[in-house]
Amino acid sequence: MAAVALLLPAVRAEISLMPVPSSLQAGSGALPLTGKFTVAFDAYREKRLDDAVNRMMHRLARKTGLQFGPAMAKAAPDAALVIRCVRAGKPVQSVNEDEAYQLTVTPERATLTAQNPLGVLRGLETLIQLANINADGFAIPAVTIDDHPRFPWRGMLIDVSRHFMPLDVIRRNLDGMAAVKMNVLHWHLSDDQGFRVESKVYPKLQQDGSDGKFYTQEQIRGIIEYARERGIRVVPEFDIPGHTSAILTGYPKLATDPSDLKIGRHFGIFDDCMDPSNEAVYAWLDPFIGEMARLFPDEYFHIGGDEVNGKQWSASTRIKAFEQAHKMPTGKPGNEAIHRYFNERVLVMLKRHGKKMEGWDEILNPDLPKDIVIQSWRGQKSLAEAATNGFTGILSSGYYLDHMDKASTHYAVDPLTKQTADLTETQKKLVLGGESCMWGEYVSPENIDGRIWPRNAVIAERLWSPQSVTDPGDMYKRMERVSRELEYAGTLHRINYQVMLDRLAGSAPVGPVKVLADVVEAGSLGVRARDHKYTTDEPLNRLPDTVLPESDVARHFTTLVASAKDPAGSAQIRHWLITWRDNDARLQPIIAQSALLKGSAPASQMLAEVAKIGLEALDAIDAGKHLDQAWATRTKTRLTAAARPVSEVRIGIVAAVQALADQAH
Amino acid sequence: MAAVALLLPAVRAEISLMPVPSSLQAGSGALPLTGKFTVAFDAYREKRLDDAVNRMMHRLARKTGLQFGPAMAKAAPDAALVIRCVRAGKPVQSVNEDEAYQLTVTPERATLTAQNPLGVLRGLETLIQLANINADGFAIPAVTIDDHPRFPWRGMLIDVSRHFMPLDVIRRNLDGMAAVKMNVLHWHLSDDQGFRVESKVYPKLQQDGSDGKFYTQEQIRGIIEYARERGIRVVPEFDIPGHTSAILTGYPKLATDPSDLKIGRHFGIFDDCMDPSNEAVYAWLDPFIGEMARLFPDEYFHIGGDEVNGKQWSASTRIKAFEQAHKMPTGKPGNEAIHRYFNERVLVMLKRHGKKMEGWDEILNPDLPKDIVIQSWRGQKSLAEAATNGFTGILSSGYYLDHMDKASTHYAVDPLTKQTADLTETQKKLVLGGESCMWGEYVSPENIDGRIWPRNAVIAERLWSPQSVTDPGDMYKRMERVSRELEYAGTLHRINYQVMLDRLAGSAPVGPVKVLADVVEAGSLGVRARDHKYTTDEPLNRLPDTVLPESDVARHFTTLVASAKDPAGSAQIRHWLITWRDNDARLQPIIAQSALLKGSAPASQMLAEVAKIGLEALDAIDAGKHLDQAWATRTKTRLTAAARPVSEVRIGIVAAVQALADQAH
């Protein structure tokens, strides 16, 4: 344990915000934060703002352990924080609504000014992050902040179809999103593996398509209200015409091929698909869209439209006849034409029900009206193409949380780089922002927080902060701090990790399990799909489900290797390598007693193997010797093998050990 | 981290239950626990039992990470668990209600039999604890258990007056109590620092006596129902005539001395007291007792009656006159007579409202009816005295959780030892059991779980299991396992510890804070009261509030020192001592930046100091040398100093280091 302490560098005690504001000037001194902290409004006030202040006080109580009295000051001059909100927001939050705020903190008082309640919400989150302990107590450092988002659309997709997520999961992740100023929950509510909303018009949707796991309309309204209170829009996605196995299970008459329809249990792209040539499909869709359009007040309605493999369309003589009658090219890739036809029919319905259309890259079609939003899973090229044609778009390519990439990888992805960098300024304005995507194949209500946080915070920063804010080293320091902030906000990414480790250990000591878990990283979607035949029924309770996408320990070890030439650094490196080398012998008996750990034995052995190589290199370095070419070649081969996923996880220190080996050669 | 793993001995993978059942026979094989596990009732069934089964499945899901379908089997023969409950329980759970159960597990099926739903509830908790991971998966080992409690009254007092505890604290601790088969929540609802129940008859009780922190009657009914569902009675305590500052604040006419009445902010024994000579007091009390007797359905009503210092009575000429008029001895210790008079008047009211009286030792009076319960904070002597006079009683002396004693200390306290051991068998039956006491001076909603759990589980075992179950080594192994069980049941003793450590560290790495926190122990009530002038307003967010009453690390280190003569043991001991010695240098810069840690600097230095002594001893031992008498004398002096509380905590390894020093001398 002491070793961890040695390894983690001291995070800056001064101002550390994520996302970084557009403009910040540090002042001198600080406003003390005590149990007597109170708030006053001196302009527009509404219940949403009062609730936000009460939540802030609750969060500050968790963060500080202070006991606060009632939040509202009896008289404005007594208040430590004065909130000046100019006017009410729109009844339904819109994409271009003003989120700017100004926050001035002096040793006497904090003043938060915004045109709109959204700005107040954003500013309160900044204030919470500013509040920190110092040698004298808790305080908010004197500062002048003038802040506004770079992009108006900063969202996260949560897929609740592959694995259903109970309301508390949605709520606490909305709290997490609000903490890093995200403003759109893209709720992926329907896919092959489940339809998750109560429909009163078509009750077989939930009866036959959800295994009993769905949200009632009242619960949906509750979440929309919960999100609105936090300045977050809720955009529903009902993916059509593909990804519809769950819908078609209850309504087979809509299917291109109605044989063998059932809720999907496996993952991947299914053949099941609605039949665009069947007029009954449109007759069915209109009341459905109407019902959901009334339930979800947002101006956008996401129709998916992705990954239609077209196999059933190509195989259907009925569709071929329809295509010919409508003078469409037939078969692949001509399926695009009938898909386009489908989208245009759907668009008419969306308009009738007062909605703008949103969909994935595949729906892009120059004939569509300019107010649609293209969500790009393919990359900046699609966005550039959309913008060139006058369409708005958002980026999700590069922000897929289920790919288990490092935070720095996501951080480096900018909606206005590559092809979009060449757009005119006017066209660039059509790029509204982006959304991270938490696809649900390998997440449970228990491990989803660890898949989302803290990495999602750096995507939030990319979409809020100035484009020039890009330093990954600084980002990681702030990400580690925001990870604790998120814990105070209620996400369970730290807590559930510990609970899952305890379970893996069973009745054995958890220590050796944690040593391994802390230094490996969760395998990506592809790794999971390859190594293990998962279904929606498979419990997600093993090591690859537990470990995080990015290992803090491995990252700090890598930094240590890169920066430490001094003996103290060497001793720390050695301590870690010995710990990892020796852990296997301790862990294997525990693995032998735990069916949940059984598959992880190779990862434990591989970690020991890598650590041994690291120690060979370190011995040479410390002795001032150089290892020969044969050793270097053999080592490279061994480490290349070790870099491949094992037991559905990645050993996080392989590159660092290779760097040590390079030093020793 | 690896070091912790090294240090903690493997906990037995086989059957490990807390409390230990009265009779257990291990069978061969095990019943597999998979996602298909279902339950059937084949005799009496009621909603409470259905709810209990659903809760069990939810707990098993948390424990195993398995996804279960609906709990109830479609047909009884398909069920993995068959529950045979003979009849309904009483509408209001009573003290002598049957809690026995028989649980038979074979590789094919589990069968749980009980006369009464209470037995089913107890048996389900046993089943949850039996379910564990092995090399093949989760399973419930084959076993035949015939179990019943040794004592019918196994409770915990929670004081919500000194610090108010929100409903979720009460609920999750009821879950914890149920998990270890406790059956009474003694709810200490009124004291000098707050009156915590909504009264409709006397609303100034909560308006003037609670700082706005009280339970509505609806909330109280909700908790009673929540407890009943878990087989737990709720006995309210309204402490009179002393400990009444909060009551008297709203109703000063009841006071002996009505000057300067206000809610208590400090702790200790207050002078404020009701006036037993004032007939208006009884006129006031009767409707109050009536209202609360209706609200709380339990047959017992606790009137406190403790710690009346009598100062105001002795000073009152009015009371003196009353005493003389009633031919009572006057003044101290004659105050006992007027206190007795008061109790007798209250007893009449309790009877009228259908309640039996319960009170602390001080109420004992041979003239009282035999159905009262004496709760002894003084010890077995009071209980023996009560039983000799035919009164029932319960033991709390030795079970005060706020004293921060080790689990083994509580474990060694038995209601039927010392003076009670000499009672006749009939008299022994009058000793109904015991209650742990979580007094609220130094607990917050955040740290209370860590004060209660897991230690409370060993008190629960003392009161449930056969008297012969006393081995502390075995107890500690099982306590460590039940600590994880409790986490699955929802208590936050492990989670909140981590959250509080993060806060102490502020933006600095938490490692060095944790190294210190893990090896020190929370100071007792006396230590807290002495070192720091606490009030109810003081935040409980510093190191002494965070650290646990008993350090697992220190206990394991002590075991290591006592048992390890081999080089591996010596290496582990050395590793720990070096960690502790070197931690101070890492921790002091963090302390310098955190007002919350400021007071803990001496503890950190002292730990380093003790570790240095340990290393001196270990060097000598490893070198086969003996240190001289001067060293031994100097060391004893230094360690005696180190054994005293410092920074409101205790260094947990002082005795172990003394043992090392003894080996080296």
Short mmCIF file of C-alpha atoms in Angstrom, two decimals, chain B residues 328-660:
data_model
loop_
_atom_site.label_atom_id
_atom_site.label_comp_id
_atom_site.label_asym_id
_atom_site.label_seq_id
_atom_site.Cartn_x
_atom_site.Cartn_y
_atom_site.Cartn_z
CA MET B 328 -39.72 10.32 51.62
CA PRO B 329 -36.08 10.70 52.57
CA THR B 330 -34.95 14.03 51.12
CA GLY B 331 -31.88 15.02 49.16
CA LYS B 332 -29.22 12.70 47.85
CA PRO B 333 -29.27 9.70 47.91
CA GLY B 334 -32.89 10.09 48.95
CA ASN B 335 -33.59 11.38 45.44
CA GLU B 336 -34.04 7.73 44.70
CA ALA B 337 -37.34 7.84 46.53
CA ILE B 338 -38.83 10.63 44.47
CA HIS B 339 -37.44 9.06 41.28
CA ARG B 340 -39.17 5.84 42.31
CA TYR B 341 -42.39 7.77 42.93
CA PHE B 342 -42.09 9.25 39.43
CA ASN B 343 -41.56 5.83 37.87
CA GLU B 344 -44.56 4.38 39.66
CA ARG B 345 -46.75 7.16 38.34
CA VAL B 346 -45.41 6.57 34.81
CA LEU B 347 -45.97 2.84 35.18
CA VAL B 348 -49.68 3.41 35.78
CA MET B 349 -49.87 5.36 32.52
CA LEU B 350 -47.96 2.72 30.58
CA LYS B 351 -50.36 0.06 31.83
CA ARG B 352 -53.32 2.17 30.85
CA HIS B 353 -51.87 2.45 27.36
CA GLY B 354 -51.18 -1.28 27.18
CA LYS B 355 -47.42 -1.24 27.59
CA LYS B 356 -44.86 -2.98 29.73
CA MET B 357 -42.14 -0.79 31.15
CA GLU B 358 -38.49 -1.00 30.27
CA GLY B 359 -35.77 1.14 31.78
CA TRP B 360 -32.12 1.33 32.75
CA ASP B 361 -30.75 -0.11 36.01
CA GLU B 362 -31.81 2.94 37.99
CA ILE B 363 -35.52 2.15 37.71
CA LEU B 364 -35.12 -1.18 39.52
CA ASN B 365 -37.41 -1.25 42.54
CA PRO B 366 -38.70 -4.43 44.14
CA ASP B 367 -42.25 -3.05 44.26
CA LEU B 368 -42.58 -2.84 40.48
CA PRO B 369 -44.59 -5.49 38.61
CA LYS B 370 -42.59 -8.47 37.43
CA ASP B 371 -43.10 -7.93 33.73
CA ILE B 372 -40.83 -4.89 33.48
CA VAL B 373 -37.45 -5.20 31.76
CA ILE B 374 -34.29 -3.84 33.31
CA GLN B 375 -31.63 -2.90 30.78
CA SER B 376 -28.32 -3.02 32.53
CA TRP B 377 -25.58 -0.59 31.64
CA ARG B 378 -23.94 -1.38 34.95
CA GLY B 379 -23.31 -5.08 34.52
CA GLN B 380 -24.36 -8.59 35.44
CA LYS B 381 -24.78 -7.59 39.09
CA SER B 382 -27.84 -5.49 38.31
CA LEU B 383 -29.26 -8.30 36.21
CA ALA B 384 -28.69 -10.82 38.98
CA GLU B 385 -30.35 -8.48 41.45
CA ALA B 386 -33.30 -8.04 39.11
CA ALA B 387 -33.65 -11.76 38.45
CA THR B 388 -33.41 -12.56 42.13
CA ASN B 389 -36.38 -10.26 42.61
CA GLY B 390 -38.18 -11.96 39.73
CA PHE B 391 -37.61 -9.23 37.13
CA THR B 392 -36.58 -9.80 33.54
CA GLY B 393 -33.53 -8.02 32.25
CA ILE B 394 -31.13 -7.57 29.35
CA LEU B 395 -27.42 -6.83 29.38
CA SER B 396 -25.85 -3.81 27.68
CA SER B 397 -22.83 -3.38 29.89
CA GLY B 398 -19.89 -4.63 27.83
CA TYR B 399 -21.72 -4.04 24.58
CA TYR B 400 -21.20 -0.29 24.21
CA LEU B 401 -20.03 0.18 20.65
CA ASP B 402 -19.00 3.77 21.33
CA HIS B 403 -16.36 2.57 23.77
CA MET B 404 -14.35 1.46 20.72
CA ASP B 405 -13.41 -1.84 22.27
CA LYS B 406 -12.12 -4.74 20.25
CA ALA B 407 -14.59 -7.28 18.94
CA SER B 408 -12.97 -9.89 21.17
CA THR B 409 -13.71 -7.77 24.23
CA HIS B 410 -17.42 -7.64 23.43
CA TYR B 411 -17.34 -11.30 22.45
CA ALA B 412 -16.09 -12.29 25.88
CA VAL B 413 -19.03 -10.63 27.62
CA ASP B 414 -21.83 -13.08 28.35
CA PRO B 415 -25.16 -12.16 29.96
CA LEU B 416 -24.91 -15.32 32.08
CA THR B 417 -21.49 -14.98 33.65
CA LYS B 418 -20.22 -13.34 36.82
CA GLN B 419 -23.14 -12.70 39.21
CA THR B 420 -25.75 -14.08 36.82
CA ALA B 421 -23.86 -17.38 36.57
CA ASP B 422 -24.98 -18.20 40.09
CA LEU B 423 -28.69 -17.75 39.40
CA THR B 424 -31.03 -20.73 39.41
CA GLU B 425 -32.10 -22.06 36.03
CA THR B 426 -35.50 -20.43 36.48
CA GLN B 427 -33.92 -17.12 37.37
CA LYS B 428 -31.54 -17.40 34.40
CA LYS B 429 -34.55 -17.53 32.13
CA LEU B 430 -35.35 -14.02 33.30
CA VAL B 431 -32.20 -12.82 31.58
CA LEU B 432 -33.73 -12.28 28.18
CA GLY B 433 -30.59 -11.34 26.28
CA GLY B 434 -28.80 -8.15 25.53
CA GLU B 435 -28.40 -5.09 23.41
CA SER B 436 -25.41 -3.40 21.91
CA CYS B 437 -25.49 0.38 22.24
CA MET B 438 -24.52 2.83 19.55
CA TRP B 439 -24.53 6.08 21.47
CA GLY B 440 -24.45 9.06 19.17
CA GLU B 441 -21.98 11.60 20.53
CA TYR B 442 -19.28 10.87 17.94
CA VAL B 443 -21.16 9.31 15.07
CA SER B 444 -22.44 10.84 11.86
CA PRO B 445 -24.63 9.25 9.20
CA GLU B 446 -21.36 8.63 7.39
CA ASN B 447 -19.19 6.95 9.99
CA ILE B 448 -21.87 5.18 12.04
CA ASP B 449 -21.71 2.01 9.93
CA GLY B 450 -18.01 1.64 10.65
CA ARG B 451 -18.69 2.06 14.37
CA ILE B 452 -21.34 -0.65 14.34
CA TRP B 453 -20.03 -3.17 11.82
CA PRO B 454 -18.59 -5.72 11.81
CA ARG B 455 -18.18 -5.68 15.61
CA ASN B 456 -21.91 -5.79 16.22
CA ALA B 457 -22.03 -9.15 14.48
CA VAL B 458 -20.01 -10.76 17.26
CA ILE B 459 -22.41 -9.41 19.88
CA ALA B 460 -25.24 -10.83 17.78
CA GLU B 461 -23.44 -14.17 17.86
CA ARG B 462 -22.95 -14.02 21.62
CA LEU B 463 -26.70 -13.61 22.02
CA TRP B 464 -27.75 -16.23 19.45
CA SER B 465 -25.15 -19.01 19.53
CA PRO B 466 -24.50 -21.63 22.20
CA GLN B 467 -22.61 -20.32 25.22
CA SER B 468 -19.75 -22.68 24.39
CA VAL B 469 -18.91 -20.83 21.15
CA THR B 470 -16.15 -18.57 22.44
CA ASP B 471 -12.92 -19.00 20.45
CA PRO B 472 -11.78 -15.50 19.45
CA GLY B 473 -9.49 -16.73 16.66
CA ASP B 474 -12.32 -18.52 14.96
CA MET B 475 -14.60 -15.56 15.63
CA TYR B 476 -12.24 -13.14 13.87
CA LYS B 477 -12.03 -15.33 10.78
CA ARG B 478 -15.79 -15.48 10.57
CA MET B 479 -16.16 -11.79 11.40
CA GLU B 480 -14.00 -10.88 8.41
CA ARG B 481 -16.26 -12.92 6.19
CA VAL B 482 -19.45 -11.56 7.65
CA SER B 483 -18.07 -8.08 7.08
CA ARG B 484 -18.35 -8.72 3.34
CA GLU B 485 -21.80 -10.27 3.80
CA LEU B 486 -22.92 -7.11 5.49
CA GLU B 487 -21.67 -5.10 2.55
CA TYR B 488 -23.96 -7.14 0.30
CA ALA B 489 -26.77 -6.51 2.78
CA GLY B 490 -26.23 -2.78 2.30
CA THR B 491 -24.26 -1.44 5.26
CA LEU B 492 -21.59 1.08 4.30
CA HIS B 493 -18.84 0.37 6.80
CA ARG B 494 -16.31 -0.47 4.10
CA ILE B 495 -17.42 2.02 1.47
CA ASN B 496 -17.67 5.08 3.66
CA TYR B 497 -14.23 4.42 5.12
CA GLN B 498 -12.77 4.83 1.64
CA VAL B 499 -14.84 7.94 0.91
CA MET B 500 -13.72 9.54 4.16
CA LEU B 501 -10.06 8.70 3.47
CA ASP B 502 -10.33 10.33 0.04
CA ARG B 503 -11.66 13.45 1.70
CA LEU B 504 -8.85 13.55 4.25
CA ALA B 505 -6.34 13.38 1.43
CA GLY B 506 -8.04 16.22 -0.43
CA SER B 507 -6.26 16.47 -3.75
CA ALA B 508 -3.21 14.56 -2.51
CA PRO B 509 -2.69 10.83 -2.99
CA VAL B 510 -4.67 8.85 -0.46
CA GLY B 511 -2.01 6.14 0.02
CA PRO B 512 -0.04 7.59 2.96
CA VAL B 513 -3.28 8.58 4.68
CA LYS B 514 -4.53 5.03 4.34
CA VAL B 515 -1.29 3.53 5.67
CA LEU B 516 -1.74 5.49 8.89
CA ALA B 517 -5.52 5.07 9.08
CA ASP B 518 -5.36 1.31 8.58
CA VAL B 519 -3.14 0.75 11.60
CA VAL B 520 -4.63 3.12 14.15
CA GLU B 521 -7.86 2.71 16.05
CA ALA B 522 -10.55 5.17 16.96
CA GLY B 523 -10.28 6.65 20.42
CA SER B 524 -13.00 5.85 22.92
CA LEU B 525 -15.67 8.20 24.19
CA GLY B 526 -13.35 9.30 26.97
CA VAL B 527 -10.48 10.04 24.62
CA ARG B 528 -12.69 12.06 22.32
CA ALA B 529 -14.20 14.00 25.17
CA ARG B 530 -10.78 14.82 26.60
CA ASP B 531 -8.78 15.81 23.57
CA HIS B 532 -11.27 17.94 21.76
CA LYS B 533 -14.15 20.04 22.87
CA TYR B 534 -16.89 18.51 20.73
CA THR B 535 -20.39 19.80 20.28
CA THR B 536 -23.23 18.47 18.19
CA ASP B 537 -22.31 21.06 15.52
CA GLU B 538 -18.74 19.88 15.09
CA PRO B 539 -18.20 18.04 11.78
CA LEU B 540 -17.10 14.44 12.25
CA ASN B 541 -14.76 14.38 9.28
CA ARG B 542 -11.26 14.00 10.71
CA LEU B 543 -8.95 11.03 11.16
CA PRO B 544 -10.38 9.90 14.52
CA ASP B 545 -13.86 9.92 12.97
CA THR B 546 -12.68 7.94 9.96
CA VAL B 547 -10.57 5.19 11.42
CA LEU B 548 -12.19 2.03 12.64
CA PRO B 549 -12.50 0.91 16.27
CA GLU B 550 -10.32 -2.11 15.57
CA SER B 551 -7.54 -2.34 13.01
CA ASP B 552 -7.50 -5.53 10.94
CA VAL B 553 -3.96 -4.72 9.84
CA ALA B 554 -2.77 -4.33 13.42
CA ARG B 555 -4.48 -7.56 14.44
CA HIS B 556 -2.89 -9.50 11.60
CA PHE B 557 0.49 -7.94 12.32
CA THR B 558 0.12 -9.00 15.95
CA THR B 559 -0.66 -12.55 14.87
CA LEU B 560 2.35 -12.50 12.57
CA VAL B 561 4.64 -11.41 15.38
CA ALA B 562 3.20 -14.03 17.73
CA SER B 563 3.40 -16.90 15.28
CA ALA B 564 6.15 -16.25 12.76
CA LYS B 565 9.62 -17.41 13.59
CA ASP B 566 10.49 -18.31 10.02
CA PRO B 567 12.34 -15.99 7.63
CA ALA B 568 9.24 -15.38 5.50
CA GLY B 569 7.37 -14.11 8.54
CA SER B 570 10.34 -11.98 9.48
CA ALA B 571 10.43 -10.48 5.98
CA GLN B 572 6.76 -9.60 6.18
CA ILE B 573 7.18 -8.03 9.59
CA ARG B 574 10.11 -6.03 8.28
CA HIS B 575 8.17 -4.91 5.23
CA TRP B 576 5.40 -3.53 7.41
CA LEU B 577 7.70 -1.84 9.87
CA ILE B 578 9.58 -0.14 7.04
CA THR B 579 6.32 0.97 5.49
CA TRP B 580 5.18 2.51 8.76
CA ARG B 581 8.57 4.05 9.55
CA ASP B 582 8.80 5.68 6.13
CA ASN B 583 5.18 6.73 5.91
CA ASP B 584 5.57 9.74 8.14
CA ALA B 585 7.86 11.54 5.69
CA ARG B 586 5.31 11.02 2.94
CA LEU B 587 2.33 11.91 5.05
CA GLN B 588 3.56 15.11 6.70
CA PRO B 589 3.44 17.20 3.47
CA ILE B 590 -0.14 16.00 2.96
CA ILE B 591 -1.00 16.84 6.56
CA ALA B 592 0.44 20.30 6.01
CA GLN B 593 -2.08 20.87 3.22
CA SER B 594 -5.14 19.50 4.97
CA ALA B 595 -6.81 21.17 7.90
CA LEU B 596 -8.64 17.90 8.52
CA LEU B 597 -5.38 16.04 9.09
CA LYS B 598 -3.61 18.77 11.01
CA GLY B 599 -4.28 17.25 14.42
CA SER B 600 -3.06 13.84 13.29
CA ALA B 601 0.59 14.74 12.80
CA PRO B 602 1.61 13.38 16.23
CA ALA B 603 -0.04 10.03 15.47
CA SER B 604 1.93 9.75 12.26
CA GLN B 605 5.19 10.55 14.05
CA MET B 606 4.38 8.13 16.83
CA LEU B 607 3.71 5.34 14.36
CA ALA B 608 7.11 5.93 12.76
CA GLU B 609 8.69 5.94 16.20
CA VAL B 610 7.10 2.63 17.17
CA ALA B 611 8.07 1.11 13.82
CA LYS B 612 11.70 2.18 14.36
CA ILE B 613 11.74 0.38 17.70
CA GLY B 614 10.30 -2.67 16.00
CA LEU B 615 13.06 -2.58 13.39
CA GLU B 616 15.75 -2.29 16.06
CA ALA B 617 14.31 -5.41 17.67
CA LEU B 618 13.93 -7.24 14.39
CA ASP B 619 17.50 -6.48 13.34
CA ALA B 620 18.71 -8.01 16.56
CA ILE B 621 16.46 -11.05 16.22
CA ASP B 622 17.50 -11.65 12.64
CA ALA B 623 21.15 -11.28 13.59
CA GLY B 624 20.70 -13.67 16.53
CA LYS B 625 21.80 -10.95 18.95
CA HIS B 626 20.29 -9.92 22.24
CA LEU B 627 19.75 -6.28 23.07
CA ASP B 628 20.78 -5.17 26.51
CA GLN B 629 18.76 -4.24 29.56
CA ALA B 630 19.23 -0.52 29.03
CA TRP B 631 17.68 -0.83 25.59
CA ALA B 632 14.83 -2.92 26.97
CA THR B 633 14.13 -0.42 29.73
CA ARG B 634 14.27 2.55 27.38
CA THR B 635 12.04 0.73 24.90
CA LYS B 636 9.46 -0.16 27.50
CA THR B 637 9.24 3.50 28.49
CA ARG B 638 8.87 4.63 24.91
CA LEU B 639 6.25 2.00 24.12
CA THR B 640 4.30 2.73 27.27
CA ALA B 641 4.09 6.32 26.07
CA ALA B 642 3.09 5.14 22.60
CA ALA B 643 0.29 3.04 24.02
CA ARG B 644 -1.47 6.17 25.18
CA PRO B 645 -3.95 7.73 22.75
CA VAL B 646 -2.43 10.35 20.48
CA SER B 647 -4.33 12.62 18.13
CA GLU B 648 -7.50 10.95 19.49
CA VAL B 649 -6.47 7.57 18.08
CA ARG B 650 -4.51 4.56 19.31
CA ILE B 651 -1.51 3.08 17.53
CA GLY B 652 -2.66 -0.50 16.98
CA ILE B 653 0.73 -2.22 16.91
CA VAL B 654 2.29 -1.13 20.19
CA ALA B 655 1.72 -4.43 21.99
CA ALA B 656 3.03 -6.38 19.00
CA VAL B 657 6.17 -4.28 18.88
CA GLN B 658 6.61 -4.78 22.63
CA ALA B 659 6.41 -8.51 21.96
CA LEU B 660 9.15 -8.16 19.32
#
